[in-house]
PDB file of C-alpha atoms in Angstrom:
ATOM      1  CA  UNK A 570       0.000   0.000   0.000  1.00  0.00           C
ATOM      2  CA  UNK A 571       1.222   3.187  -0.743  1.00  0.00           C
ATOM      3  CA  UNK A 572       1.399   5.859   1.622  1.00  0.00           C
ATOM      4  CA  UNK A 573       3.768   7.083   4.423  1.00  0.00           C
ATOM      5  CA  UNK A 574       5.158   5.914   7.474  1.00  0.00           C
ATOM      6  CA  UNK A 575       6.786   7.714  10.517  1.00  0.00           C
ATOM      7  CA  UNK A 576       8.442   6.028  12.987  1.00  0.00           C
ATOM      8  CA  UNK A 577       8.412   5.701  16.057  1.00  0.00           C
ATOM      9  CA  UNK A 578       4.909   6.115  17.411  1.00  0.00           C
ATOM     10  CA  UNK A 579       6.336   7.703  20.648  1.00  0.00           C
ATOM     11  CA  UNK A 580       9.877   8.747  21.948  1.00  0.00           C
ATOM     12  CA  UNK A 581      11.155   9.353  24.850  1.00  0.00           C
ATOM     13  CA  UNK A 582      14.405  11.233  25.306  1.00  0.00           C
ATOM     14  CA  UNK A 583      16.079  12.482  28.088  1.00  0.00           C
ATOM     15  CA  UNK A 584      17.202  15.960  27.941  1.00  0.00           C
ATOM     16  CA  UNK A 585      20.423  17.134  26.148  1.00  0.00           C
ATOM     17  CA  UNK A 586      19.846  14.385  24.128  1.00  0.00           C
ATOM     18  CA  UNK A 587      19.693  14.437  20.134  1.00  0.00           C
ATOM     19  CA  UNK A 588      16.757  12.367  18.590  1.00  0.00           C
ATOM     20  CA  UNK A 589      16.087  11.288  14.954  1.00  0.00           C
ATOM     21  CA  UNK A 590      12.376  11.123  13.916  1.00  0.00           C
ATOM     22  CA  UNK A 591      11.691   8.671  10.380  1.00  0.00           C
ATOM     23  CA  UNK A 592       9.800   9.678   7.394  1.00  0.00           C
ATOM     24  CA  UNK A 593       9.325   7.452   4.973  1.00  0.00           C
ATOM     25  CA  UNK A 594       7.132   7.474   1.692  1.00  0.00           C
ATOM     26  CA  UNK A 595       6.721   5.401  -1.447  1.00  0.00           C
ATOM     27  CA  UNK A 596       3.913   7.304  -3.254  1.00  0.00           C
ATOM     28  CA  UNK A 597       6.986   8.994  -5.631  1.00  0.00           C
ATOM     29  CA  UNK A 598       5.996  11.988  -4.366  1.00  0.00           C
ATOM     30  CA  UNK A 599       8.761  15.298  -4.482  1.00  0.00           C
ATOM     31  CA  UNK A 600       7.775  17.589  -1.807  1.00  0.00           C
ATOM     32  CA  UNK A 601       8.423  16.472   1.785  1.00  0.00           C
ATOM     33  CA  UNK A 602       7.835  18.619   5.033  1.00  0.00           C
ATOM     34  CA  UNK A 603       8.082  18.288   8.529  1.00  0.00           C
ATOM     35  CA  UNK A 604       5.434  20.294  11.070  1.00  0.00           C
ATOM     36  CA  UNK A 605       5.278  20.371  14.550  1.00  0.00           C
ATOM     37  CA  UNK A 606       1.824  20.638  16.444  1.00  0.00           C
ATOM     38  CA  UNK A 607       1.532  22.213  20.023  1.00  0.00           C
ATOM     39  CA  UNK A 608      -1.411  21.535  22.143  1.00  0.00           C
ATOM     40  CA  UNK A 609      -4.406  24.035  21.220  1.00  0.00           C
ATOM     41  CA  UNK A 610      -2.169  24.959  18.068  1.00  0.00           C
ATOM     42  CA  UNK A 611      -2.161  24.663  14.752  1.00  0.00           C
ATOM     43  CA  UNK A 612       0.860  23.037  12.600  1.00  0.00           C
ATOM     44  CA  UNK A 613       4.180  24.600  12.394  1.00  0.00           C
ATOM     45  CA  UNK A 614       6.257  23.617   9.710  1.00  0.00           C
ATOM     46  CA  UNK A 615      10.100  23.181  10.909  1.00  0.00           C
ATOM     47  CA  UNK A 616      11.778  21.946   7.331  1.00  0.00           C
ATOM     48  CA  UNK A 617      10.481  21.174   3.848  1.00  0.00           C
ATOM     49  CA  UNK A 618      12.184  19.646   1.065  1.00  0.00           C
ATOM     50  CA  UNK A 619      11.258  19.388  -2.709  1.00  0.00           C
ATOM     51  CA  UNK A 620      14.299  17.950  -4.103  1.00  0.00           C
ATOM     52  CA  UNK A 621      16.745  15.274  -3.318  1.00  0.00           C
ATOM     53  CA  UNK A 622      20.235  16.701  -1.466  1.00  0.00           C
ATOM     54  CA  UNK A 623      17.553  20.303  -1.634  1.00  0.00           C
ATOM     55  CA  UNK A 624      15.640  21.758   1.912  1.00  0.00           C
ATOM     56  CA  UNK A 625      14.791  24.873   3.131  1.00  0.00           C
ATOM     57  CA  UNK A 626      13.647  26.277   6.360  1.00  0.00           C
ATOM     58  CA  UNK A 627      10.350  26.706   7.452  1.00  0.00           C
ATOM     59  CA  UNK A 628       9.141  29.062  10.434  1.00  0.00           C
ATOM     60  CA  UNK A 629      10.511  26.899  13.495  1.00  0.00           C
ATOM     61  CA  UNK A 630      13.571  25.596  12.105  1.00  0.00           C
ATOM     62  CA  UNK A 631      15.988  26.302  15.033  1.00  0.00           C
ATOM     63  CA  UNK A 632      16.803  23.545  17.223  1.00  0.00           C
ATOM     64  CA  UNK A 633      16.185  21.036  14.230  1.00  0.00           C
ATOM     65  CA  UNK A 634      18.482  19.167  10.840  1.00  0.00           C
ATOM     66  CA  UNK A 635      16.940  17.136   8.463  1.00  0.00           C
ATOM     67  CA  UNK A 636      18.736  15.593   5.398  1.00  0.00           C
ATOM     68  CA  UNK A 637      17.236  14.798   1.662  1.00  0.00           C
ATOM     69  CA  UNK A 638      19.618  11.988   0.764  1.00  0.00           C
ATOM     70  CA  UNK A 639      16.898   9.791  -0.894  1.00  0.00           C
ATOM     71  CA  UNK A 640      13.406  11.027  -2.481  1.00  0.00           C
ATOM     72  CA  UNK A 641      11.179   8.604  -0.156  1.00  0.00           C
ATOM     73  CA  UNK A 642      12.977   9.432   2.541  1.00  0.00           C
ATOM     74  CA  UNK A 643      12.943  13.134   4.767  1.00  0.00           C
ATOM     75  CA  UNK A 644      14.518  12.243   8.509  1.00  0.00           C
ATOM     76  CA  UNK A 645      14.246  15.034  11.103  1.00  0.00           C
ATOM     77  CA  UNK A 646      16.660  15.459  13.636  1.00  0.00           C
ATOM     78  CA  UNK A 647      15.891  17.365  17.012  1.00  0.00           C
ATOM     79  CA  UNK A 648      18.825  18.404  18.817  1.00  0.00           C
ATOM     80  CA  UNK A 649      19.934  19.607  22.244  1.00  0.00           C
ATOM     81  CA  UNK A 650      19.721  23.131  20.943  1.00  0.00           C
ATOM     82  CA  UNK A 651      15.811  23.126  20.466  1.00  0.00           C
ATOM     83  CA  UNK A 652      14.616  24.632  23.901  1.00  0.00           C
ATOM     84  CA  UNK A 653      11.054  23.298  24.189  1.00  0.00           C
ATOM     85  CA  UNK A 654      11.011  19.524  21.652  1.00  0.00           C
ATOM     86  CA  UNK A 655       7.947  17.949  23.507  1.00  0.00           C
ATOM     87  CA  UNK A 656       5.671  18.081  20.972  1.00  0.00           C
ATOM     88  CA  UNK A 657       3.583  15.956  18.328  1.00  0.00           C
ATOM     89  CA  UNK A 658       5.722  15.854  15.262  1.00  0.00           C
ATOM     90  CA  UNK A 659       3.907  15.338  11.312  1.00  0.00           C
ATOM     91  CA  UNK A 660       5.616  14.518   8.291  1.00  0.00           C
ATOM     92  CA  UNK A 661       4.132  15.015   4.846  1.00  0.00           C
ATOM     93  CA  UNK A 662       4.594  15.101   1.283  1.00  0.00           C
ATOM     94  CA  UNK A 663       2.836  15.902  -1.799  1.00  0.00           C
ATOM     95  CA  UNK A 664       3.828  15.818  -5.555  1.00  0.00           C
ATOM     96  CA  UNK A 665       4.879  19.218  -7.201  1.00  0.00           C
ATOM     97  CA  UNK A 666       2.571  20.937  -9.104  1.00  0.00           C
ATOM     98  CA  UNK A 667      -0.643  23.273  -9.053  1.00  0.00           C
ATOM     99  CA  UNK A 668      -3.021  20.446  -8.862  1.00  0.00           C
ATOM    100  CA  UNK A 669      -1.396  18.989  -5.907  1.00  0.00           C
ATOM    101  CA  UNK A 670      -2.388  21.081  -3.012  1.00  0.00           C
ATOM    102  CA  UNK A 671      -5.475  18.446  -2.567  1.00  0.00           C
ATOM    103  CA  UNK A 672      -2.766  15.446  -2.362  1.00  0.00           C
ATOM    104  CA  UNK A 673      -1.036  16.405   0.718  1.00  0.00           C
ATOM    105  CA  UNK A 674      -0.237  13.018   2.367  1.00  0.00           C
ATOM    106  CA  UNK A 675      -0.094  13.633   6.009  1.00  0.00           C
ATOM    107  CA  UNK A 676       1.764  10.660   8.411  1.00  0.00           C
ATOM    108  CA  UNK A 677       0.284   9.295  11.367  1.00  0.00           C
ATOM    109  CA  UNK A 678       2.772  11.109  13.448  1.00  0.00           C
ATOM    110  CA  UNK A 679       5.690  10.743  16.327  1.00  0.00           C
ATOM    111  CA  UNK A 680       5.035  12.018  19.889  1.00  0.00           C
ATOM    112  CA  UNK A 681       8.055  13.630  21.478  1.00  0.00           C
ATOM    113  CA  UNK A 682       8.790  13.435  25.161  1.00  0.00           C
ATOM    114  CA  UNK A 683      11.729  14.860  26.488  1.00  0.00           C
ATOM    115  CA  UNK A 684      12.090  13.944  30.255  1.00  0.00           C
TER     116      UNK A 684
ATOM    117  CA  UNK B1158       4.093  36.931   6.387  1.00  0.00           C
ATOM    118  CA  UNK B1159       0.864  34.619   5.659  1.00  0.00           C
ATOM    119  CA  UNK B1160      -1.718  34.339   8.670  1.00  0.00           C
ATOM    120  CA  UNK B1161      -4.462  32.069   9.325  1.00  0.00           C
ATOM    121  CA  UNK B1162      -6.779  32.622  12.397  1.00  0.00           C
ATOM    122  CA  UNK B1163      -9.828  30.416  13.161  1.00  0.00           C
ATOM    123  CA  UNK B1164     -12.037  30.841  15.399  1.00  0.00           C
ATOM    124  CA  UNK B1165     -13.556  29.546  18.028  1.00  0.00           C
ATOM    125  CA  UNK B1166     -10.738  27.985  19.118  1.00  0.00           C
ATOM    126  CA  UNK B1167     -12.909  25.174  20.820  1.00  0.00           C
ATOM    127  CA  UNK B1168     -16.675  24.629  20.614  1.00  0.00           C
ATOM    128  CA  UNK B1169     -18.591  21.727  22.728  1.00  0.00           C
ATOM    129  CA  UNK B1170     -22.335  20.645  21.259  1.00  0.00           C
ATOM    130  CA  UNK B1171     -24.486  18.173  21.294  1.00  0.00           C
ATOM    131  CA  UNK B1172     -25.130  14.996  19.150  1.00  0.00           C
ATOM    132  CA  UNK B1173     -27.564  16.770  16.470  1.00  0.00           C
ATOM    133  CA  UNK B1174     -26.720  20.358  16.494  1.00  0.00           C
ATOM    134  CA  UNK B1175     -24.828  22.365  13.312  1.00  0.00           C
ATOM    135  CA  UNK B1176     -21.939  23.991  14.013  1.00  0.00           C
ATOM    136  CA  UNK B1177     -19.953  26.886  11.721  1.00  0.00           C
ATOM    137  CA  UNK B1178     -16.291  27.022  11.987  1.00  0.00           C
ATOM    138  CA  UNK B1179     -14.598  29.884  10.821  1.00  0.00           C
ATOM    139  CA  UNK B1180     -11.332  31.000   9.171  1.00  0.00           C
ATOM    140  CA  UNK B1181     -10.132  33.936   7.817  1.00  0.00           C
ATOM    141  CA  UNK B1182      -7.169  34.456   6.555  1.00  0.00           C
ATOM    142  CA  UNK B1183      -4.782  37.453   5.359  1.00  0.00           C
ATOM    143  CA  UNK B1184      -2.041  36.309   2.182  1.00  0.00           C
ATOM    144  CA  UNK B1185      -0.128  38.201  -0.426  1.00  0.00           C
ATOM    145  CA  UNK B1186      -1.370  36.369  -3.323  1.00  0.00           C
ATOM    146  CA  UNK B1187      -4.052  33.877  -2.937  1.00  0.00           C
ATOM    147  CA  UNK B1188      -3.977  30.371  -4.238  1.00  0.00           C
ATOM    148  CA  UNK B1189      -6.623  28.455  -2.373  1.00  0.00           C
ATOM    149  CA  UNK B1190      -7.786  27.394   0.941  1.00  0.00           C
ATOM    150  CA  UNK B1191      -7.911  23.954   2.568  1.00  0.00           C
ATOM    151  CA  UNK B1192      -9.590  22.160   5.258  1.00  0.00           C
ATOM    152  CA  UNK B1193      -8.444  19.249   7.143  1.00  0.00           C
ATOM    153  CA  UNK B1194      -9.783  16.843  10.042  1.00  0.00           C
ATOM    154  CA  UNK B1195      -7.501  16.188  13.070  1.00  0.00           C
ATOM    155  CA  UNK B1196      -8.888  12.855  15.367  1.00  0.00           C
ATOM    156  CA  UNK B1197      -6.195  11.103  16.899  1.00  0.00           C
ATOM    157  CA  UNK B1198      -3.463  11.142  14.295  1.00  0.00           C
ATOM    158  CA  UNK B1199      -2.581  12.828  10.601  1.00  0.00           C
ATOM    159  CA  UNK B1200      -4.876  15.533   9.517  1.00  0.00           C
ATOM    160  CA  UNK B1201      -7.135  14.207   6.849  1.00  0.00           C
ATOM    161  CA  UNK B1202      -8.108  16.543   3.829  1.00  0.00           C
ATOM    162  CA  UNK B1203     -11.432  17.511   3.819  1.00  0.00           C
ATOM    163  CA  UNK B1204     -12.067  20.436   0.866  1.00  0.00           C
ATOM    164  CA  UNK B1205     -10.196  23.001  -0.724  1.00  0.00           C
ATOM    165  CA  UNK B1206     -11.441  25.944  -2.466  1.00  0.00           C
ATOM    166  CA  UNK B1207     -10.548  28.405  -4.583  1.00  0.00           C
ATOM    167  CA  UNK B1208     -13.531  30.344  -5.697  1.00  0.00           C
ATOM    168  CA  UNK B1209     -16.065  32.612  -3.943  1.00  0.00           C
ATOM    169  CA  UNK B1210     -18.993  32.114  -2.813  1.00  0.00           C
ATOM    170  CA  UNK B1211     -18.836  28.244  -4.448  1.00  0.00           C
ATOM    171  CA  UNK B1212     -20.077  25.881  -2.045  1.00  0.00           C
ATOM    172  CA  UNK B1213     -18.214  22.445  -1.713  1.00  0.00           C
ATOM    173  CA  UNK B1214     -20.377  19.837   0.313  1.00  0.00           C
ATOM    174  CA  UNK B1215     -19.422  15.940   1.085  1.00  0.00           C
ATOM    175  CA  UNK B1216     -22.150  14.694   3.083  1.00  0.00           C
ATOM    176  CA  UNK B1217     -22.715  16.343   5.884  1.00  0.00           C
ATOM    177  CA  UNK B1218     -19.882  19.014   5.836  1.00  0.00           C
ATOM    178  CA  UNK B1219     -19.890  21.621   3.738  1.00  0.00           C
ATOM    179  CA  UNK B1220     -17.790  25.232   3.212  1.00  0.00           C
ATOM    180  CA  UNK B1221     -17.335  27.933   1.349  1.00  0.00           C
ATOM    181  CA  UNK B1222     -15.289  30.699   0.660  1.00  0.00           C
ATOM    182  CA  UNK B1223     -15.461  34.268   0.551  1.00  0.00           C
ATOM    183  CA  UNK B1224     -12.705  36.235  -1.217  1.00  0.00           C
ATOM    184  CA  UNK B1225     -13.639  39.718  -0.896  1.00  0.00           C
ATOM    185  CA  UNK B1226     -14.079  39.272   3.220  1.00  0.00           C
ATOM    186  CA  UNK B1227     -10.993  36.926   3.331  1.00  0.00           C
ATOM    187  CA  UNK B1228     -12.755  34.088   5.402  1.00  0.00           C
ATOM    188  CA  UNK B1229     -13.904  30.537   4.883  1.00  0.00           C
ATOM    189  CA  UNK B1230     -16.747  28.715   6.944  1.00  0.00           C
ATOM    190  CA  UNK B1231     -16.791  24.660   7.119  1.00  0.00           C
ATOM    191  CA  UNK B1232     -20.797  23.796   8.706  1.00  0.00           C
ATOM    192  CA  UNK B1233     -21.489  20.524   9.873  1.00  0.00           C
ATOM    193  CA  UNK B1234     -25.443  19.316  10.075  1.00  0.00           C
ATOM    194  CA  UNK B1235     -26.799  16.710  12.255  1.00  0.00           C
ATOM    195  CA  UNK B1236     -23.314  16.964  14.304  1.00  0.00           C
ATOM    196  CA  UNK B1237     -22.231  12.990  15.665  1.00  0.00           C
ATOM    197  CA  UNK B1238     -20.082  11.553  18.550  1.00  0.00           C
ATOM    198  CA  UNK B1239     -17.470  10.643  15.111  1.00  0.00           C
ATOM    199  CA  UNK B1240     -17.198  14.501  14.479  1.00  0.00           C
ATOM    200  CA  UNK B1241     -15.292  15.197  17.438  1.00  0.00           C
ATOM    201  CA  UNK B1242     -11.863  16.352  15.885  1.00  0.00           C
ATOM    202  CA  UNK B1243      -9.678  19.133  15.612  1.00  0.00           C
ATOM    203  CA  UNK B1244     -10.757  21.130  12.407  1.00  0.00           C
ATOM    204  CA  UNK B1245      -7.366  22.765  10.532  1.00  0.00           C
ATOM    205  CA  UNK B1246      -7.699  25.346   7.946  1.00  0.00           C
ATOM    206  CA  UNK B1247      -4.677  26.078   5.379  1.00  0.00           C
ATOM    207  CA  UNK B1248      -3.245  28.583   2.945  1.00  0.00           C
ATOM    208  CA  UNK B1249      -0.539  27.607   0.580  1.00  0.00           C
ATOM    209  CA  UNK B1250       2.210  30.220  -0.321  1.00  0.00           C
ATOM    210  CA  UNK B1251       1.512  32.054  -3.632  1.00  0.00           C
ATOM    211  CA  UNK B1252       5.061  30.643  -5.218  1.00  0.00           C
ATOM    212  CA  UNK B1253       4.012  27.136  -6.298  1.00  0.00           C
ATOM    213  CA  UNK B1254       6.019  25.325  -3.416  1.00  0.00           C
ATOM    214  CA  UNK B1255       3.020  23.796  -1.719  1.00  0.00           C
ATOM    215  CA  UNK B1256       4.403  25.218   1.770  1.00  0.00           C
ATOM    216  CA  UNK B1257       1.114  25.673   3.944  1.00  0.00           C
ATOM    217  CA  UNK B1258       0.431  28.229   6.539  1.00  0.00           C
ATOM    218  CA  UNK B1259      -2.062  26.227   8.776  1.00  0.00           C
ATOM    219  CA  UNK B1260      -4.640  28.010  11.745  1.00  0.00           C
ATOM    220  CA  UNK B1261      -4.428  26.667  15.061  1.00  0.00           C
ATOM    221  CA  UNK B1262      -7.695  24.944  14.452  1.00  0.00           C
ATOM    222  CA  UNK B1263     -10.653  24.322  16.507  1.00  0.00           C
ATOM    223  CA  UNK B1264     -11.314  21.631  18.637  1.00  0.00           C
ATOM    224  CA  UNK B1265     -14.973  20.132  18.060  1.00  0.00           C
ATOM    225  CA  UNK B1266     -16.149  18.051  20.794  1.00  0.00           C
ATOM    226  CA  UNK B1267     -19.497  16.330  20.739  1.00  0.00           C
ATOM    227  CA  UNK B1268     -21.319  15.282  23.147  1.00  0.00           C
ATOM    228  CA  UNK B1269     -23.921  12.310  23.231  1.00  0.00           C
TER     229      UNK B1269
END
């Protein structure tokens, strides 16, 4: 089935600690992004992506990496320098285009806990 | 900068009623607007628009868009228990990247 995956389902960390969330997608889609959700907020999006080796920053990006090495794949690193990483974290990706906005494949998601 | 604001920001009803969610939003060149459902996990799409005053429906839920006021309302009829979700609304940048500026959505909660 096609679709994508994020593991894991929850992660605990102790502080200080770096942690590397998974994406992974096999729908050949271009566009990957990574979002963080607060609760009572909206999504945030940290890092998106629309090449391979290509990413750019989105509105929270400080305290996080991600690479592009592979298209299905769009890992997001949280380091020790992102004050406040307990959070729900949400990958997606959607093909390029105009016609694609409606196609935005969302992952089931990786709870953060950072002790 | 893109913003998004919905409103209420949480709304409890009972089993039955309609509700109207709002959004309104302020961008530099706009594309479209989306709607997504939140339950447990990943947002699911639920509409997008991109002209006025055109009504999109899928059952029960249905929303439409208003480009001179800047604001988009998503009514539910005959509200059920299954409803219950967090309700996201969405602009895209104008530039074609797909990069979404999302509200902080409201939180539906209804009760038998």
């Amino acid at each position: 089935d096609g679709g994508i995956t994020q593991s894991p389902k929850y992660l605990f960390r102790k502080e200080g600690q770096n942690v590397t969330l998974s994406c992974e997608q096999n729908l050949n889609h271009d566009a990957m992004y990574w979002y963080r959700q607060d609760p009572g907020q909206g999504l945030r999006l940290i890092y998106y992506s629309q090449i391979v080796n290509d990413f750019q920053k989105g509105d929270i990006a400080e305290g996080y990496s991600v690479s592009r090495e592979k298209k299905e794949s769009f890992p997001l690193t949280v380091t020790s320098a992102q004050k406040n990483p307990t959070a729900f974290y949400l990958c997606a990706s959607t093909p390029l285009g105009e016609s694609s906005l409606d196609t935005q494949y969302f992952g089931p998601g990786t709870r953060l806990t950072v002790l | 900068e893109d913003k998004v604001v919905q409103s209420p920001l949480s709304l409890v009803v009972h089993e039955g009623d309609t509700v109207t969610l709002n959004c309104s939003y302020e961008v530099t060149n706009f594309r479209s607007l989306l709607w997504y459902k939140q339950e447990k996990k990943a947002p699911t799409f639920l509409f997008m628009l991109t002209s006025s005053g055109i009504e999109k429906k899928s059952g029960r839920l249905s929303s439409i868009l208003d480009k001179k006021e800047l604001f988009s309302i998503l009514n539910i009829t005959a509200t059920q228990t299954g409803d219950s979700a967090i309700y996201l609304c969405a602009v895209p940048e104008p530039f074609g990247n797909e990069k979404l500026t999302f509200g902080t959505g409201t939180r539906l909660t209804i009760i038998p």
